[in-house]
XYZ file of C-alpha atoms in Angstrom:
610
model
C -109.424 94.316 -58.990
C -112.662 95.608 -57.453
C -111.967 97.426 -54.212
C -108.244 97.538 -55.035
C -108.157 100.699 -57.132
C -106.582 103.394 -54.962
C -108.500 106.588 -54.424
C -106.097 108.771 -52.500
C -107.036 111.854 -54.467
C -103.475 112.558 -55.638
C -103.092 111.454 -59.268
C -99.330 110.849 -58.986
C -99.758 108.810 -55.813
C -102.700 106.889 -57.286
C -100.610 105.960 -60.321
C -97.686 104.826 -58.142
C -100.008 102.551 -56.131
C -101.813 101.217 -59.228
C -98.483 100.395 -60.918
C -97.300 98.699 -57.751
C -100.357 96.428 -57.560
C -99.865 95.586 -61.236
C -96.125 94.844 -60.949
C -95.385 93.461 -57.467
C -95.162 89.659 -57.341
C -93.972 89.388 -53.741
C -97.107 88.110 -51.946
C -96.219 89.782 -48.626
C -95.573 93.348 -49.868
C -98.469 93.081 -52.331
C -100.859 92.032 -49.555
C -99.652 94.886 -47.311
C -100.330 97.464 -50.052
C -103.743 96.002 -50.956
C -104.699 96.091 -47.290
C -103.682 99.765 -46.989
C -105.840 100.560 -50.039
C -108.809 98.545 -48.710
C -108.562 100.280 -45.329
C -108.162 103.741 -46.884
C -104.868 104.323 -45.036
C -103.931 107.530 -46.833
C -101.055 108.519 -44.548
C -99.448 105.079 -44.790
C -99.832 105.072 -48.580
C -98.315 108.556 -48.703
C -95.337 107.360 -46.613
C -94.794 104.294 -48.825
C -95.485 105.885 -52.226
C -95.024 109.661 -51.796
C -91.465 109.677 -53.086
C -88.996 107.116 -54.417
C -85.879 106.258 -52.425
C -83.146 108.605 -53.549
C -80.324 106.865 -55.404
C -77.176 108.730 -54.386
C -73.426 108.129 -54.298
C -73.996 105.680 -51.439
C -76.561 103.861 -53.612
C -79.728 103.146 -51.625
C -80.306 102.909 -47.869
C -83.813 102.610 -46.401
C -86.114 100.440 -44.303
C -87.368 97.153 -45.777
C -91.092 97.193 -46.488
C -93.657 97.889 -49.236
C -93.704 100.862 -51.603
C -91.264 102.925 -53.652
C -89.800 104.628 -50.567
C -88.529 101.321 -49.115
C -86.252 98.378 -49.898
C -88.182 95.430 -51.338
C -88.161 92.976 -54.246
C -89.755 95.385 -56.717
C -87.572 98.416 -55.896
C -84.491 96.158 -56.163
C -85.631 94.978 -59.610
C -86.307 98.575 -60.730
C -82.966 99.826 -59.387
C -81.020 97.017 -61.022
C -82.790 97.481 -64.377
C -81.815 101.149 -64.327
C -78.244 100.349 -63.289
C -77.991 97.651 -65.968
C -79.119 100.008 -68.760
C -76.710 102.699 -67.492
C -73.807 100.226 -67.575
C -74.756 99.056 -71.083
C -74.650 102.675 -72.242
C -71.282 103.435 -70.631
C -69.217 100.231 -70.813
C -68.893 98.504 -74.189
C -67.602 95.115 -72.978
C -70.092 94.726 -70.112
C -71.349 91.314 -71.308
C -67.874 89.780 -71.473
C -66.513 91.192 -68.206
C -69.650 91.217 -66.076
C -70.454 92.363 -62.552
C -70.061 91.030 -58.991
C -72.824 90.862 -56.374
C -72.381 90.286 -52.631
C -74.748 90.415 -49.679
C -74.872 90.377 -45.876
C -77.234 88.451 -43.576
C -80.052 90.990 -43.122
C -83.660 89.789 -43.374
C -87.136 91.224 -42.783
C -89.693 88.395 -42.502
C -92.693 90.766 -42.416
C -92.058 91.947 -45.994
C -90.295 88.821 -47.270
C -87.142 90.828 -47.970
C -83.583 89.709 -47.286
C -80.137 90.631 -48.572
C -79.738 87.232 -50.260
C -83.157 87.503 -51.943
C -82.328 91.014 -53.197
C -78.958 89.792 -54.513
C -80.629 86.943 -56.441
C -83.133 89.332 -58.043
C -80.312 91.720 -59.017
C -78.368 88.799 -60.539
C -81.502 87.673 -62.437
C -81.789 91.147 -64.012
C -78.239 91.027 -65.405
C -78.371 87.372 -66.506
C -81.647 88.032 -68.354
C -79.708 90.540 -70.493
C -76.904 88.090 -71.285
C -74.487 89.706 -68.802
C -72.042 87.609 -66.787
C -72.608 87.730 -63.018
C -70.232 86.688 -60.241
C -72.533 86.220 -57.261
C -71.095 85.071 -53.941
C -72.785 81.856 -52.795
C -72.625 82.952 -49.155
C -72.437 86.124 -47.060
C -69.220 88.149 -47.372
C -67.717 91.316 -45.923
C -68.435 94.431 -47.987
C -64.719 94.906 -48.936
C -64.788 91.609 -50.870
C -66.988 93.255 -53.520
C -64.607 96.133 -54.447
C -61.732 93.626 -54.176
C -63.472 91.329 -56.682
C -64.171 94.245 -59.079
C -60.459 95.096 -59.225
C -59.104 91.549 -58.954
C -61.354 90.083 -61.686
C -61.396 93.265 -63.830
C -65.195 93.564 -63.701
C -67.424 96.448 -64.820
C -69.217 97.036 -61.534
C -70.046 95.680 -58.098
C -73.176 95.632 -55.967
C -73.185 94.954 -52.226
C -76.555 94.434 -50.578
C -76.037 95.684 -47.019
C -77.126 98.390 -44.611
C -73.832 98.135 -42.732
C -74.442 99.154 -39.092
C -77.932 100.640 -39.543
C -80.890 99.404 -37.428
C -82.162 95.887 -38.177
C -85.154 96.935 -40.328
C -82.910 98.708 -42.867
C -81.165 97.450 -45.959
C -79.035 99.037 -48.657
C -77.662 98.689 -52.176
C -74.088 99.906 -52.501
C -72.547 100.371 -55.948
C -68.930 100.210 -57.165
C -67.695 101.357 -60.581
C -65.211 99.494 -62.768
C -62.267 101.258 -61.056
C -63.089 99.386 -57.824
C -64.227 102.484 -55.914
C -67.738 103.571 -54.925
C -69.521 105.689 -57.504
C -69.207 109.481 -57.429
C -71.044 112.120 -59.492
C -72.174 112.124 -62.251
C -72.811 108.354 -62.074
C -75.283 108.694 -59.188
C -77.641 111.039 -61.038
C -77.120 109.098 -64.306
C -78.178 105.853 -62.632
C -81.093 107.581 -60.835
C -82.434 108.879 -64.190
C -81.991 105.452 -65.745
C -83.989 103.828 -62.908
C -86.905 106.210 -63.586
C -86.927 105.068 -67.251
C -86.966 101.358 -66.377
C -89.623 100.998 -63.684
C -91.774 98.298 -65.288
C -90.265 94.870 -64.546
C -88.842 93.128 -67.591
C -90.601 89.892 -68.647
C -88.298 87.549 -66.683
C -87.532 89.960 -63.806
C -89.215 87.805 -61.157
C -87.994 84.446 -62.454
C -84.861 83.813 -60.409
C -84.856 80.159 -61.570
C -83.010 81.664 -64.581
C -79.943 81.506 -62.361
C -80.139 77.823 -61.551
C -78.456 76.401 -64.664
C -77.107 79.572 -66.248
C -73.589 79.484 -67.677
C -73.529 83.267 -67.105
C -73.630 82.847 -63.299
C -70.356 82.131 -61.518
C -69.550 81.812 -57.816
C -66.340 83.667 -56.866
C -66.569 82.720 -53.164
C -63.721 80.188 -52.993
C -61.301 81.953 -55.350
C -61.789 85.427 -53.826
C -61.396 84.005 -50.312
C -58.138 82.358 -51.318
C -56.731 85.334 -53.252
C -57.720 88.018 -50.741
C -55.958 86.229 -47.878
C -52.883 85.697 -50.063
C -52.806 89.390 -51.027
C -53.251 90.500 -47.424
C -49.992 88.738 -46.506
C -48.037 91.352 -48.486
C -49.008 93.723 -45.652
C -47.707 91.433 -42.892
C -44.299 92.716 -41.714
C -43.639 90.831 -38.468
C -44.751 87.230 -38.945
C -42.174 85.908 -36.446
C -43.445 88.247 -33.728
C -47.053 87.324 -34.567
C -46.303 83.593 -34.304
C -44.598 83.929 -30.925
C -46.948 86.633 -29.577
C -48.481 86.135 -26.146
C -50.919 89.006 -26.743
C -54.480 87.723 -26.854
C -57.395 89.419 -28.576
C -61.162 89.306 -28.211
C -63.085 89.800 -31.462
C -66.761 90.576 -32.012
C -68.552 90.700 -35.337
C -71.700 92.194 -33.694
C -74.047 89.595 -35.232
C -72.678 90.323 -38.705
C -70.495 88.615 -41.295
C -67.003 89.256 -39.895
C -66.203 86.245 -37.666
C -64.964 83.719 -40.194
C -63.023 86.274 -42.231
C -61.162 87.828 -39.300
C -60.223 84.294 -38.168
C -58.789 83.696 -41.674
C -56.923 87.027 -41.598
C -55.287 86.112 -38.266
C -54.245 82.769 -39.740
C -52.792 84.536 -42.801
C -50.614 86.690 -40.492
C -49.386 83.718 -38.438
C -51.445 84.572 -35.330
C -53.374 82.292 -33.019
C -57.076 82.985 -33.611
C -58.758 85.757 -31.606
C -61.355 84.751 -29.000
C -64.829 85.310 -30.468
C -67.729 86.717 -28.458
C -69.872 83.587 -28.820
C -73.245 85.344 -28.451
C -72.389 87.697 -31.351
C -70.231 85.614 -33.684
C -72.967 84.174 -35.927
C -75.018 86.337 -38.276
C -78.332 87.351 -36.702
C -80.667 89.734 -38.575
C -82.345 90.601 -35.258
C -79.043 91.838 -33.708
C -80.392 90.339 -30.490
C -77.806 91.535 -27.951
C -77.406 95.195 -28.976
C -79.664 98.219 -29.328
C -77.670 99.557 -32.294
C -75.235 97.230 -34.126
C -72.677 100.035 -34.500
C -69.319 99.780 -32.669
C -68.902 103.531 -33.276
C -71.587 104.161 -30.641
C -69.076 103.193 -27.925
C -69.131 101.057 -24.833
C -72.770 99.896 -24.986
C -72.122 97.733 -28.048
C -68.984 96.234 -26.458
C -70.511 95.058 -23.142
C -70.210 91.343 -23.970
C -66.694 91.880 -25.358
C -65.587 93.539 -22.101
C -67.083 90.661 -20.076
C -65.268 88.000 -22.141
C -61.994 89.958 -22.065
C -62.209 90.310 -18.263
C -62.948 86.602 -17.872
C -60.037 85.528 -20.104
C -57.540 88.179 -19.020
C -57.421 89.835 -22.455
C -56.302 93.471 -22.842
C -57.377 94.269 -26.422
C -60.762 94.042 -28.133
C -61.325 94.241 -31.904
C -64.891 94.952 -33.056
C -66.223 94.957 -36.616
C -69.535 96.408 -37.669
C -72.013 93.915 -39.196
C -70.695 94.128 -42.792
C -67.072 94.137 -41.549
C -65.925 97.277 -43.333
C -65.276 99.226 -40.094
C -63.188 98.514 -37.027
C -63.268 99.673 -33.406
C -60.478 98.874 -30.940
C -60.543 98.999 -27.133
C -57.640 98.551 -24.700
C -57.708 97.908 -20.958
C -55.851 100.621 -19.043
C -53.680 100.280 -15.922
C -56.619 101.652 -13.907
C -58.776 98.713 -14.999
C -60.927 101.013 -17.153
C -61.433 100.277 -20.844
C -60.454 102.890 -23.417
C -62.327 102.696 -26.721
C -60.140 104.479 -29.267
C -61.881 107.095 -31.358
C -61.735 106.748 -35.135
C -59.183 109.562 -35.206
C -56.970 107.961 -32.553
C -56.958 104.616 -34.336
C -56.280 106.480 -37.598
C -53.203 108.045 -35.982
C -51.959 104.654 -34.724
C -52.523 102.790 -37.992
C -51.145 105.633 -40.133
C -48.003 105.865 -37.997
C -47.582 102.072 -38.019
C -48.076 101.585 -41.760
C -45.607 104.388 -42.517
C -43.095 102.951 -40.005
C -43.305 99.504 -41.676
C -42.947 101.055 -45.133
C -39.934 103.127 -44.019
C -38.107 100.062 -42.696
C -38.351 98.495 -46.153
C -37.470 101.670 -48.107
C -34.253 103.312 -46.935
C -33.906 105.447 -50.084
C -34.680 109.022 -48.980
C -36.156 109.907 -52.390
C -38.819 107.159 -52.283
C -40.862 108.971 -49.644
C -41.681 111.739 -52.130
C -43.848 109.226 -54.013
C -45.868 108.218 -50.941
C -49.413 109.434 -50.172
C -51.903 109.177 -47.336
C -55.489 110.417 -47.449
C -58.170 111.389 -44.959
C -61.604 112.944 -45.216
C -61.940 116.609 -44.400
C -63.842 115.947 -41.148
C -61.157 113.548 -39.889
C -58.135 114.384 -37.733
C -55.274 116.353 -39.286
C -52.733 114.089 -37.539
C -51.641 112.479 -40.837
C -50.880 115.964 -42.168
C -48.602 116.595 -39.178
C -46.809 113.250 -39.684
C -46.501 113.920 -43.436
C -44.933 117.357 -42.885
C -42.294 115.893 -40.561
C -41.616 112.680 -42.541
C -41.731 114.106 -46.067
C -44.617 112.190 -47.659
C -47.772 113.694 -49.190
C -51.069 114.079 -47.370
C -54.325 114.927 -49.133
C -57.786 115.705 -47.817
C -60.942 114.670 -49.640
C -64.628 115.256 -49.137
C -66.376 113.103 -46.533
C -66.850 109.448 -47.426
C -64.690 106.655 -48.746
C -66.099 107.099 -52.249
C -63.877 110.193 -52.539
C -60.802 108.606 -50.973
C -61.171 105.431 -53.047
C -61.452 107.344 -56.321
C -58.558 109.674 -55.436
C -56.390 106.720 -54.363
C -57.056 105.046 -57.739
C -56.047 108.217 -59.608
C -52.788 108.403 -57.620
C -52.013 104.693 -58.090
C -52.620 105.076 -61.849
C -50.052 107.919 -61.805
C -47.493 105.530 -60.287
C -47.795 106.868 -56.728
C -47.768 104.706 -53.583
C -50.929 105.128 -51.521
C -50.191 103.646 -48.109
C -53.278 104.445 -46.075
C -56.576 106.323 -45.969
C -59.034 106.792 -43.135
C -62.155 108.536 -41.915
C -63.101 109.319 -38.336
C -66.176 107.053 -38.605
C -63.838 104.076 -37.844
C -63.152 103.386 -41.536
C -59.625 102.372 -42.633
C -58.069 101.453 -45.980
C -54.839 99.738 -44.943
C -54.324 97.689 -48.128
C -54.975 99.637 -51.333
C -55.921 96.475 -53.249
C -59.327 97.300 -51.709
C -60.268 100.873 -52.658
C -62.701 101.207 -49.779
C -62.703 100.850 -46.018
C -61.910 97.308 -44.908
C -62.421 96.145 -41.323
C -60.926 92.693 -41.934
C -57.448 93.861 -42.964
C -57.590 96.706 -40.419
C -58.298 94.202 -37.595
C -55.281 92.012 -38.304
C -52.948 94.974 -38.954
C -54.045 96.508 -35.625
C -53.273 93.129 -34.013
C -49.790 93.097 -35.564
C -49.183 96.635 -34.294
C -50.255 95.658 -30.747
C -48.101 92.512 -30.793
C -45.054 94.433 -32.025
C -45.508 97.123 -29.349
C -45.866 94.434 -26.662
C -42.293 93.273 -27.440
C -41.205 96.793 -26.428
C -43.522 96.819 -23.381
C -45.539 99.651 -24.918
C -49.351 99.726 -24.981
C -51.459 101.177 -27.803
C -52.429 104.075 -25.516
C -48.778 104.805 -24.692
C -47.857 104.660 -28.388
C -50.632 107.102 -29.218
C -49.143 109.558 -26.698
C -45.668 109.045 -28.183
C -47.098 109.912 -31.618
C -48.725 113.058 -30.204
C -45.530 114.072 -28.401
C -43.533 113.758 -31.609
C -45.972 115.238 -34.117
C -48.189 117.452 -31.943
C -51.317 116.675 -29.973
C -54.442 116.277 -32.099
C -57.438 115.796 -29.858
C -60.978 115.684 -31.103
C -64.552 115.701 -29.917
C -67.201 114.556 -32.356
C -70.910 114.353 -31.662
C -74.308 114.939 -33.228
C -77.839 116.184 -32.707
C -80.888 114.371 -34.063
C -83.316 116.452 -36.112
C -86.160 115.052 -38.231
C -87.267 118.426 -39.617
C -85.496 119.403 -42.849
C -86.620 123.050 -42.572
C -85.018 123.385 -39.113
C -81.756 121.955 -40.485
C -81.759 124.337 -43.464
C -82.626 127.332 -41.249
C -79.808 126.472 -38.831
C -77.204 126.505 -41.626
C -78.687 129.611 -43.288
C -78.468 131.377 -39.904
C -74.707 130.606 -39.833
C -74.305 132.031 -43.343
C -76.017 135.266 -42.286
C -74.820 135.396 -38.681
C -73.519 138.968 -38.680
C -75.909 140.368 -41.242
C -76.483 139.216 -44.817
C -73.832 136.812 -46.168
C -71.618 137.370 -43.125
C -70.362 134.258 -41.347
C -69.637 134.315 -37.579
C -66.476 136.099 -36.429
C -66.786 134.732 -32.890
C -68.143 131.596 -31.284
C -68.575 132.590 -27.647
C -65.069 133.721 -26.669
C -63.368 131.914 -29.579
C -62.255 133.929 -32.589
C -63.050 132.470 -36.024
C -60.071 132.927 -38.358
C -61.503 131.354 -41.537
C -64.639 129.694 -42.945
C -65.119 127.120 -45.708
C -68.649 126.326 -46.874
C -68.783 123.310 -49.208
C -72.518 123.772 -49.793
C -72.077 127.207 -51.400
C -68.436 126.853 -52.528
C -67.116 129.713 -50.332
C -63.649 129.559 -48.733
C -62.285 132.674 -47.016
C -58.772 131.158 -47.106
C -58.563 131.234 -50.915
C -57.573 134.426 -52.768
C -60.791 134.335 -54.842
C -62.901 133.021 -51.906
C -63.676 129.876 -53.940
C -63.327 126.426 -52.328
C -60.922 123.939 -53.928
C -62.752 120.781 -52.817
C -65.896 119.872 -54.793
C -69.117 121.441 -53.536
C -72.593 119.966 -53.211
C -75.767 121.997 -52.798
C -77.685 118.873 -51.733
C -75.895 118.537 -48.382
C -74.888 121.044 -45.707
C -71.243 121.354 -44.652
C -69.394 124.313 -43.087
C -65.885 124.253 -41.574
C -64.703 126.911 -39.102
C -61.014 127.392 -38.280
C -60.289 129.176 -35.004
C -57.399 131.386 -33.926
C -56.488 128.925 -31.129
C -55.663 126.091 -33.594
C -59.131 124.555 -33.398
C -61.032 123.309 -36.449
C -64.729 122.412 -36.417
C -66.948 121.086 -39.188
C -70.743 120.955 -39.043
C -72.508 118.759 -41.590
C -75.666 116.832 -42.290
C -75.596 113.032 -42.573
C -76.357 111.356 -45.893
C -77.941 108.296 -44.281
C -79.398 109.378 -40.906
C -81.467 112.304 -39.471
C -78.410 113.811 -37.792
C -76.506 117.094 -37.792
C -72.951 116.098 -36.920
C -70.023 118.131 -35.703
C -66.318 117.330 -35.630
C -64.085 119.536 -33.461
C -60.322 119.136 -33.252
C -57.521 121.036 -31.540
C -54.151 120.708 -33.280
C -51.252 121.693 -31.021
C -47.631 122.207 -32.054
C -45.126 119.463 -31.111
C -43.913 119.998 -27.538
C -47.184 121.466 -26.287
C -48.062 118.321 -24.361
C -50.162 119.390 -21.387
C -53.071 117.144 -22.303
C -55.441 118.353 -19.571
C -55.079 122.003 -20.608
C -55.614 121.107 -24.289
C -58.613 118.902 -23.458
C -60.266 121.705 -21.463
C -59.683 124.144 -24.333
C -61.250 121.685 -26.806
C -64.236 120.999 -24.546
C -64.834 124.725 -24.058
C -64.714 125.212 -27.841
C -67.093 122.296 -28.547
C -69.491 123.510 -25.836
C -69.474 126.988 -27.413
C -70.216 125.495 -30.851
C -73.167 123.561 -29.415
C -74.521 126.619 -27.588
C -74.016 129.334 -30.217
C -74.038 127.541 -33.579
C -76.476 124.663 -32.956
C -78.742 126.441 -30.441
C -80.315 123.090 -29.471
C -83.072 124.524 -27.248
C -84.248 127.070 -29.805
C -84.073 124.527 -32.649
C -85.529 121.665 -30.556
C -82.608 119.361 -31.354
C -82.251 116.017 -29.616
C -78.821 115.404 -28.106
C -76.822 112.229 -28.686
C -77.410 109.785 -25.832
C -75.092 106.946 -24.819
């Protein structure tokens, strides 16, 4: 090992590099690290080995590459060893029931990493400990993993995916035995367990263990069959679907969704949607888009618009690369395309799913057992519908992990959970998947559009009918990019001490603040004891301001990206339907929040660009 002993001058860093060289058996990442050491690249070594990827409630999400700060063979082995030991400690029948592992199509040739490779190494870890593993033999949508956990009564699920992140990233998403993503304290428990199990076990690198193992099973065929049978319970207008003249364009944005959305359409009696050929097959390079995220708007949908124009199609359905999110666009009378926001599509799907349920349940008492959920930064439109229709609406913290776990609690209490959504184009339309699911959402949106077409109503017109009946809920969400953690912390501390020490803002420009909820500190001025009801987390920033004009705005940091996001919504009473006046009021409010609360020039924040 002459010339390969690191001499960075930081004992902790030196040890991390030395251990790496001792343990890493991936020739590409090992060579990259040895080269950094030989060349004395201290800054690069610091970036790769300065701190381990943080294992949080979303699992892991980072770039693929060498070192403990990135996704690679060794960090996958270490993570899975820690997770395995944590499961052994907490679930007594782990060996008999086992775990499920799925993966998307991401790959990073430079470091030899890929989602399939990571999945095989994770499976090897469990099999080496005598634990049964159901590993999909091919790529699947993320929702198939939580579905398999519930459907096969397994102890846990792992999905190797970075969803809609840039191409160099990958991730490791974890589900608990209840079929929902993990929430505290499991995240910190698993993180501690990883730290205790860093040295690879004797057979950690030997994935030939899987080749003839009786412990390895492939659930691909059975889960495919059962999922598309279960989804049919949520099909309410098969005759309309079969006869429908409405055509759809579908893009899977170089991800896994194509085949599965085709199957979902077949399950609902539809003709298949027209795929965007250039984007229908998995491509780890995401060749035709800058960011593979349909949430970013029209840029990602360029090829979809072109195909729709060519074929005379009015509606586009777009999944993100792991097919757990859905965007929908509709051509307007003017010839322009409208891409529905996550909140607008949430209003449409929530209204539709309740309408279908109501047709089947005429008993007026049954509605008292019905629940819908949304995250606290999402539109309050479901609350307005719930108040008028008599069902229950609950808010949770941001992220489907909270909605999935809450939905499971309610289902276990005998309640009916019809729908949950978040503004980041995530929808849970079928509660047999306790997470967002872009496959079921796509076909249910198609059924809604086909049904409306029989009444000569467009999705946009229906959205306005919903707002007329339940009150306009219009939102403007955006973000600023900031790579400096101190700036982010200072910005939020400034808001907490805006009018002197521990005094939140009373005004934002001309807009009066009527209440403040801070889920970082646990303060809520609306509660008699000033204590927030929703769980609080000191590790992330999140403050919600309610304004005297009916506006609500939340500012929060992102768990997976260097962004400070804001979500502003104006909720008007039913009957107040002058959209242009409301839109101007909302824009003025959002502009004031940007100017006074974000102070982008002073804080050197980078604005969102199209």
